[in-house]
PDB file of C-alpha atoms in Angstrom:
ATOM      1  CA  MET A   1       0.652  17.886 -11.434  1.00 42.00           C
ATOM      2  CA  ASN A   2      -1.639  15.161 -11.103  1.00 52.00           C
ATOM      3  CA  THR A   3      -0.903  13.326  -7.580  1.00 54.00           C
ATOM      4  CA  THR A   4      -1.327   9.733 -10.012  1.00 52.00           C
ATOM      5  CA  ARG A   5      -3.156   8.599 -12.899  1.00 54.00           C
ATOM      6  CA  PRO A   6      -5.875   7.040 -12.421  1.00 49.00           C
ATOM      7  CA  ALA A   7      -6.459   3.526 -13.181  1.00 52.00           C
ATOM      8  CA  ALA A   8      -8.788   2.041 -14.748  1.00 48.00           C
ATOM      9  CA  PRO A   9     -12.204   1.867 -13.403  1.00 48.00           C
ATOM     10  CA  VAL A  10     -11.069  -0.316  -9.584  1.00 55.00           C
ATOM     11  CA  PRO A  11     -10.793  -3.752 -10.020  1.00 56.00           C
ATOM     12  CA  GLN A  12     -12.346  -4.530  -7.036  1.00 61.00           C
ATOM     13  CA  GLY A  13     -16.009  -3.658  -8.291  1.00 56.00           C
ATOM     14  CA  GLN A  14     -16.420  -5.492 -11.166  1.00 68.00           C
ATOM     15  CA  GLY A  15     -17.347  -8.375 -10.883  1.00 81.00           C
ATOM     16  CA  GLY A  16     -17.182 -11.319  -8.109  1.00 92.00           C
ATOM     17  CA  GLU A  17     -13.585 -12.271  -6.249  1.00 95.00           C
ATOM     18  CA  ARG A  18     -11.719 -14.654  -8.436  1.00 97.00           C
ATOM     19  CA  LEU A  19      -9.226 -16.258  -5.683  1.00 97.00           C
ATOM     20  CA  PRO A  20     -10.946 -16.129  -2.341  1.00 97.00           C
ATOM     21  CA  LEU A  21      -9.270 -17.970   1.012  1.00 96.00           C
ATOM     22  CA  PRO A  22      -9.312 -21.674   0.529  1.00 95.00           C
ATOM     23  CA  PRO A  23     -12.040 -23.050   2.816  1.00 95.00           C
ATOM     24  CA  ALA A  24     -10.071 -24.562   5.810  1.00 92.00           C
ATOM     25  CA  ASP A  25     -10.764 -28.336   4.915  1.00 96.00           C
ATOM     26  CA  GLN A  26      -8.777 -27.962   1.692  1.00 97.00           C
ATOM     27  CA  MET A  27      -6.343 -26.533   3.398  1.00 97.00           C
ATOM     28  CA  THR A  28      -2.684 -28.233   2.657  1.00 97.00           C
ATOM     29  CA  GLY A  29      -0.557 -28.118   5.548  1.00 98.00           C
ATOM     30  CA  ASP A  30       1.568 -25.176   4.389  1.00 98.00           C
ATOM     31  CA  GLN A  31      -1.467 -23.102   4.065  1.00 98.00           C
ATOM     32  CA  ARG A  32      -2.641 -23.644   7.426  1.00 97.00           C
ATOM     33  CA  ALA A  33       1.219 -23.115   8.872  1.00 97.00           C
ATOM     34  CA  VAL A  34       1.606 -19.607   6.882  1.00 97.00           C
ATOM     35  CA  MET A  35      -2.413 -18.590   7.861  1.00 96.00           C
ATOM     36  CA  GLN A  36      -1.408 -19.330  11.713  1.00 96.00           C
ATOM     37  CA  ASP A  37       1.840 -17.426  11.435  1.00 96.00           C
ATOM     38  CA  LEU A  38      -0.336 -14.196  10.408  1.00 96.00           C
ATOM     39  CA  VAL A  39      -3.099 -14.865  13.204  1.00 96.00           C
ATOM     40  CA  ASN A  40      -0.092 -14.840  15.222  1.00 96.00           C
ATOM     41  CA  GLY A  41       1.662 -11.876  13.996  1.00 92.00           C
ATOM     42  CA  PRO A  42       1.509  -8.281  13.985  1.00 93.00           C
ATOM     43  CA  ARG A  43      -1.535  -8.134  11.387  1.00 92.00           C
ATOM     44  CA  LYS A  44      -3.452 -10.404  13.610  1.00 93.00           C
ATOM     45  CA  GLY A  45      -5.363 -11.884  10.969  1.00 93.00           C
ATOM     46  CA  VAL A  46      -5.902 -13.541   7.124  1.00 95.00           C
ATOM     47  CA  TYR A  47      -7.159 -10.247   4.827  1.00 95.00           C
ATOM     48  CA  GLY A  48      -6.101  -8.432   1.803  1.00 97.00           C
ATOM     49  CA  PRO A  49      -3.216  -9.565  -0.163  1.00 98.00           C
ATOM     50  CA  PHE A  50      -3.069 -13.072   1.967  1.00 98.00           C
ATOM     51  CA  ILE A  51      -5.766 -14.105   0.592  1.00 98.00           C
ATOM     52  CA  PRO A  52      -4.561 -14.728  -2.761  1.00 98.00           C
ATOM     53  CA  LEU A  53      -1.374 -15.235  -1.606  1.00 98.00           C
ATOM     54  CA  MET A  54      -2.516 -18.650   0.261  1.00 98.00           C
ATOM     55  CA  ARG A  55      -2.356 -20.309  -3.266  1.00 98.00           C
ATOM     56  CA  GLN A  56       1.851 -20.180  -2.460  1.00 98.00           C
ATOM     57  CA  PRO A  57       2.476 -20.375   0.890  1.00 98.00           C
ATOM     58  CA  LYS A  58       6.571 -19.841   0.754  1.00 98.00           C
ATOM     59  CA  LEU A  59       5.455 -16.772  -1.495  1.00 98.00           C
ATOM     60  CA  LEU A  60       2.837 -15.142   0.953  1.00 98.00           C
ATOM     61  CA  GLU A  61       5.380 -15.936   3.572  1.00 97.00           C
ATOM     62  CA  ARG A  62       8.262 -14.045   2.262  1.00 98.00           C
ATOM     63  CA  VAL A  63       6.295 -11.209   1.211  1.00 98.00           C
ATOM     64  CA  ALA A  64       4.536 -10.696   4.406  1.00 97.00           C
ATOM     65  CA  GLN A  65       8.174 -10.952   6.235  1.00 97.00           C
ATOM     66  CA  LEU A  66       8.588  -7.729   3.768  1.00 98.00           C
ATOM     67  CA  GLY A  67       5.624  -6.310   4.947  1.00 97.00           C
ATOM     68  CA  GLU A  68       6.215  -6.213   8.509  1.00 96.00           C
ATOM     69  CA  VAL A  69       9.591  -5.024   8.238  1.00 97.00           C
ATOM     70  CA  LEU A  70       8.197  -1.701   6.139  1.00 98.00           C
ATOM     71  CA  ARG A  71       4.808  -1.669   8.395  1.00 95.00           C
ATOM     72  CA  PHE A  72       5.763  -2.568  11.831  1.00 94.00           C
ATOM     73  CA  GLY A  73       9.834  -2.243  11.712  1.00 96.00           C
ATOM     74  CA  GLY A  74      10.833   0.400   9.123  1.00 97.00           C
ATOM     75  CA  GLY A  75      12.546   3.516   9.658  1.00 98.00           C
ATOM     76  CA  LEU A  76      10.183   5.776   8.181  1.00 99.00           C
ATOM     77  CA  PRO A  77       7.763   8.187   9.967  1.00 99.00           C
ATOM     78  CA  ALA A  78       4.134   6.703   9.783  1.00 99.00           C
ATOM     79  CA  ASP A  79       3.094   9.923   8.853  1.00 99.00           C
ATOM     80  CA  VAL A  80       5.368   9.260   5.694  1.00 99.00           C
ATOM     81  CA  ARG A  81       4.714   5.474   5.590  1.00 99.00           C
ATOM     82  CA  GLU A  82       0.957   5.963   5.546  1.00 99.00           C
ATOM     83  CA  LEU A  83       1.012   8.705   2.752  1.00 99.00           C
ATOM     84  CA  VAL A  84       3.201   6.751   0.177  1.00 99.00           C
ATOM     85  CA  ILE A  85       1.086   3.638   0.345  1.00 99.00           C
ATOM     86  CA  SER A  86      -2.015   5.978  -0.159  1.00 99.00           C
ATOM     87  CA  ILE A  87      -0.869   7.743  -2.573  1.00 99.00           C
ATOM     88  CA  VAL A  88       0.059   3.974  -4.085  1.00 99.00           C
ATOM     89  CA  ALA A  89      -3.030   2.490  -3.716  1.00 98.00           C
ATOM     90  CA  CYS A  90      -4.524   5.416  -5.278  1.00 97.00           C
ATOM     91  CA  HIS A  91      -2.526   5.517  -8.718  1.00 97.00           C
ATOM     92  CA  VAL A  92      -2.995   1.074  -9.219  1.00 97.00           C
ATOM     93  CA  GLY A  93      -6.510   1.895  -8.081  1.00 96.00           C
ATOM     94  CA  ASN A  94      -6.703  -0.725  -5.091  1.00 97.00           C
ATOM     95  CA  GLN A  95      -9.649   0.023  -2.767  1.00 95.00           C
ATOM     96  CA  PHE A  96      -8.295  -2.152  -0.068  1.00 96.00           C
ATOM     97  CA  GLU A  97      -5.524  -0.750   0.848  1.00 97.00           C
ATOM     98  CA  TRP A  98      -6.786   2.805   0.204  1.00 97.00           C
ATOM     99  CA  VAL A  99      -9.400   2.154   2.914  1.00 96.00           C
ATOM    100  CA  MET A 100      -7.076   0.503   4.984  1.00 96.00           C
ATOM    101  CA  HIS A 101      -4.614   3.245   4.763  1.00 97.00           C
ATOM    102  CA  VAL A 102      -6.185   6.249   4.742  1.00 98.00           C
ATOM    103  CA  PRO A 103      -7.032   5.902   8.532  1.00 97.00           C
ATOM    104  CA  LEU A 104      -3.933   5.099   9.270  1.00 97.00           C
ATOM    105  CA  ALA A 105      -2.390   8.245   7.193  1.00 98.00           C
ATOM    106  CA  GLN A 106      -4.808  10.594   8.949  1.00 98.00           C
ATOM    107  CA  ALA A 107      -3.986   9.286  12.037  1.00 98.00           C
ATOM    108  CA  ALA A 108      -0.609   9.981  11.601  1.00 99.00           C
ATOM    109  CA  GLY A 109      -0.674  13.665  10.845  1.00 98.00           C
ATOM    110  CA  VAL A 110      -1.478  13.623   6.838  1.00 99.00           C
ATOM    111  CA  PRO A 111      -3.951  16.027   6.368  1.00 98.00           C
ATOM    112  CA  ALA A 112      -7.447  14.984   5.465  1.00 98.00           C
ATOM    113  CA  VAL A 113      -7.852  17.705   2.394  1.00 98.00           C
ATOM    114  CA  ALA A 114      -4.291  15.698   1.509  1.00 98.00           C
ATOM    115  CA  LEU A 115      -5.482  12.571   0.946  1.00 98.00           C
ATOM    116  CA  GLU A 116      -8.729  13.709  -0.689  1.00 98.00           C
ATOM    117  CA  ALA A 117      -6.390  15.653  -3.350  1.00 98.00           C
ATOM    118  CA  ILE A 118      -5.118  12.506  -3.431  1.00 98.00           C
ATOM    119  CA  ARG A 119      -8.698  10.498  -3.882  1.00 97.00           C
ATOM    120  CA  LEU A 120      -9.163  12.918  -6.851  1.00 97.00           C
ATOM    121  CA  ARG A 121      -5.549  12.738  -8.527  1.00 96.00           C
ATOM    122  CA  GLN A 122      -4.944  16.120  -7.876  1.00 96.00           C
ATOM    123  CA  ALA A 123      -1.693  17.714  -5.568  1.00 96.00           C
ATOM    124  CA  PRO A 124      -1.954  17.565  -2.188  1.00 97.00           C
ATOM    125  CA  GLN A 125      -1.567  20.664  -0.160  1.00 94.00           C
ATOM    126  CA  GLY A 126      -0.773  21.224   3.593  1.00 96.00           C
ATOM    127  CA  LEU A 127       1.942  18.678   3.529  1.00 98.00           C
ATOM    128  CA  GLY A 128       4.863  19.364   5.897  1.00 98.00           C
ATOM    129  CA  ALA A 129       8.291  19.176   4.023  1.00 98.00           C
ATOM    130  CA  ALA A 130       9.261  15.572   4.759  1.00 98.00           C
ATOM    131  CA  GLN A 131       5.988  14.445   3.413  1.00 99.00           C
ATOM    132  CA  GLN A 132       5.939  16.843   0.047  1.00 99.00           C
ATOM    133  CA  ALA A 133       9.332  15.048  -0.739  1.00 99.00           C
ATOM    134  CA  ALA A 134       8.326  11.930  -0.050  1.00 99.00           C
ATOM    135  CA  CYS A 135       5.118  12.516  -2.057  1.00 99.00           C
ATOM    136  CA  ASP A 136       7.269  13.905  -5.242  1.00 99.00           C
ATOM    137  CA  PHE A 137       9.501  10.984  -4.990  1.00 99.00           C
ATOM    138  CA  THR A 138       6.669   8.335  -5.077  1.00 99.00           C
ATOM    139  CA  VAL A 139       4.740  10.306  -8.239  1.00 98.00           C
ATOM    140  CA  ALA A 140       8.054  10.566  -9.988  1.00 98.00           C
ATOM    141  CA  LEU A 141       8.485   6.610  -9.277  1.00 98.00           C
ATOM    142  CA  LEU A 142       5.435   5.493 -10.085  1.00 98.00           C
ATOM    143  CA  GLN A 143       4.650   7.699 -13.335  1.00 97.00           C
ATOM    144  CA  GLN A 144       8.064   7.663 -14.953  1.00 98.00           C
ATOM    145  CA  ASN A 145       9.963   4.821 -13.253  1.00 98.00           C
ATOM    146  CA  GLU A 146      12.658   7.060 -11.915  1.00 98.00           C
ATOM    147  CA  VAL A 147      13.241  10.153 -10.034  1.00 98.00           C
ATOM    148  CA  SER A 148      15.244  13.303 -11.185  1.00 98.00           C
ATOM    149  CA  ASP A 149      18.816  14.329  -9.513  1.00 99.00           C
ATOM    150  CA  ALA A 150      16.505  17.136  -7.641  1.00 99.00           C
ATOM    151  CA  VAL A 151      13.554  14.838  -6.146  1.00 99.00           C
ATOM    152  CA  TYR A 152      16.401  12.227  -5.585  1.00 99.00           C
ATOM    153  CA  GLN A 153      18.497  15.190  -3.314  1.00 99.00           C
ATOM    154  CA  ARG A 154      15.739  16.172  -1.694  1.00 98.00           C
ATOM    155  CA  THR A 155      14.524  12.521  -1.069  1.00 99.00           C
ATOM    156  CA  ALA A 156      18.252  12.042   0.298  1.00 99.00           C
ATOM    157  CA  THR A 157      17.936  15.043   2.444  1.00 99.00           C
ATOM    158  CA  ALA A 158      15.160  14.236   3.677  1.00 99.00           C
ATOM    159  CA  PHE A 159      15.474  10.680   5.152  1.00 99.00           C
ATOM    160  CA  GLY A 160      19.243   9.698   4.122  1.00 99.00           C
ATOM    161  CA  GLU A 161      20.548   7.148   1.425  1.00 99.00           C
ATOM    162  CA  GLU A 162      18.264   4.450   3.929  1.00 98.00           C
ATOM    163  CA  GLY A 163      14.725   5.952   3.449  1.00 99.00           C
ATOM    164  CA  VAL A 164      15.511   6.778  -0.161  1.00 99.00           C
ATOM    165  CA  VAL A 165      15.835   2.589  -0.171  1.00 99.00           C
ATOM    166  CA  GLU A 166      13.615   2.248   2.504  1.00 99.00           C
ATOM    167  CA  LEU A 167      10.986   4.746  -0.087  1.00 99.00           C
ATOM    168  CA  GLY A 168      11.983   2.799  -3.046  1.00 99.00           C
ATOM    169  CA  THR A 169      11.272  -0.627  -1.565  1.00 99.00           C
ATOM    170  CA  LEU A 170       7.543   0.861   0.500  1.00 99.00           C
ATOM    171  CA  ILE A 171       6.356   2.105  -2.930  1.00 99.00           C
ATOM    172  CA  GLY A 172       7.007  -1.280  -5.110  1.00 99.00           C
ATOM    173  CA  TYR A 173       5.704  -3.376  -2.137  1.00 99.00           C
ATOM    174  CA  PHE A 174       2.430  -1.831  -2.130  1.00 99.00           C
ATOM    175  CA  ALA A 175       2.656  -1.571  -5.633  1.00 99.00           C
ATOM    176  CA  MET A 176       2.971  -5.430  -5.988  1.00 99.00           C
ATOM    177  CA  VAL A 177       0.713  -6.549  -3.430  1.00 99.00           C
ATOM    178  CA  SER A 178      -2.148  -4.292  -4.750  1.00 98.00           C
ATOM    179  CA  TRP A 179      -1.515  -5.842  -8.563  1.00 98.00           C
ATOM    180  CA  VAL A 180      -1.829  -9.375  -6.826  1.00 98.00           C
ATOM    181  CA  MET A 181      -5.295  -8.452  -4.517  1.00 98.00           C
ATOM    182  CA  ASN A 182      -6.142  -6.108  -8.472  1.00 96.00           C
ATOM    183  CA  VAL A 183      -5.430  -9.358 -10.253  1.00 96.00           C
ATOM    184  CA  ALA A 184      -7.138 -11.405  -7.704  1.00 97.00           C
ATOM    185  CA  ARG A 185     -10.522  -8.840  -7.476  1.00 96.00           C
ATOM    186  CA  THR A 186     -10.130  -9.168  -3.318  1.00 96.00           C
ATOM    187  CA  PRO A 187     -12.677  -7.129  -2.007  1.00 93.00           C
ATOM    188  CA  SER A 188     -11.790  -4.585   0.544  1.00 90.00           C
ATOM    189  CA  ARG A 189     -13.161  -3.841   3.552  1.00 82.00           C
ATOM    190  CA  PRO A 190     -16.652  -1.825   4.308  1.00 78.00           C
ATOM    191  CA  THR A 191     -16.111   1.164   5.945  1.00 80.00           C
ATOM    192  CA  ALA A 192     -18.182   4.545   6.098  1.00 76.00           C
ATOM    193  CA  ASP A 193     -15.525   6.358   7.271  1.00 88.00           C
ATOM    194  CA  VAL A 194     -13.054   6.379   4.223  1.00 93.00           C
ATOM    195  CA  THR A 195     -13.978   7.991   0.568  1.00 93.00           C
ATOM    196  CA  PRO A 196     -13.661   5.144  -1.682  1.00 92.00           C
ATOM    197  CA  LEU A 197     -11.477   5.735  -4.943  1.00 93.00           C
TER     198      LEU A 197
END
């Protein structure tokens, strides 16, 4: 089973950034306010999807709030959350989320060999039962836009109904912000620690 179908060539590698951060002297009051909220919040800066989203400050604010709940206030274990984000990043070909979340996944306990298999679009080995349930759920939703009863039941057994809802929301959220960055050609952070997609 392929973990994820490859996206077309990684968008961040083609052409220049389309929607860079607006210059400070050209920002509106709303843009400056949401930028300050990001700097003062758990992210401690403006990067990734929030750079192109600066064109829509009200939308950015809501997207950031949902992301904060999912990343910093959700109920899923960190290893599961970061594994799922890594799978989504690979599926949609987003270097920024891949480079950012692979180290977080490893630190949370996702085996490096599993992450490398995901990068190569192969079935990961060495996952724990809960990680495997989340992986199967994520791959099914990304590839088929639904999950079978068997996959649903394994996921619900591992995480409960609340976890199933959070998992679906997490997948959708990271697909959404990755697509925004793919359109904007938002570059990833340079790193020597992560093999790019």
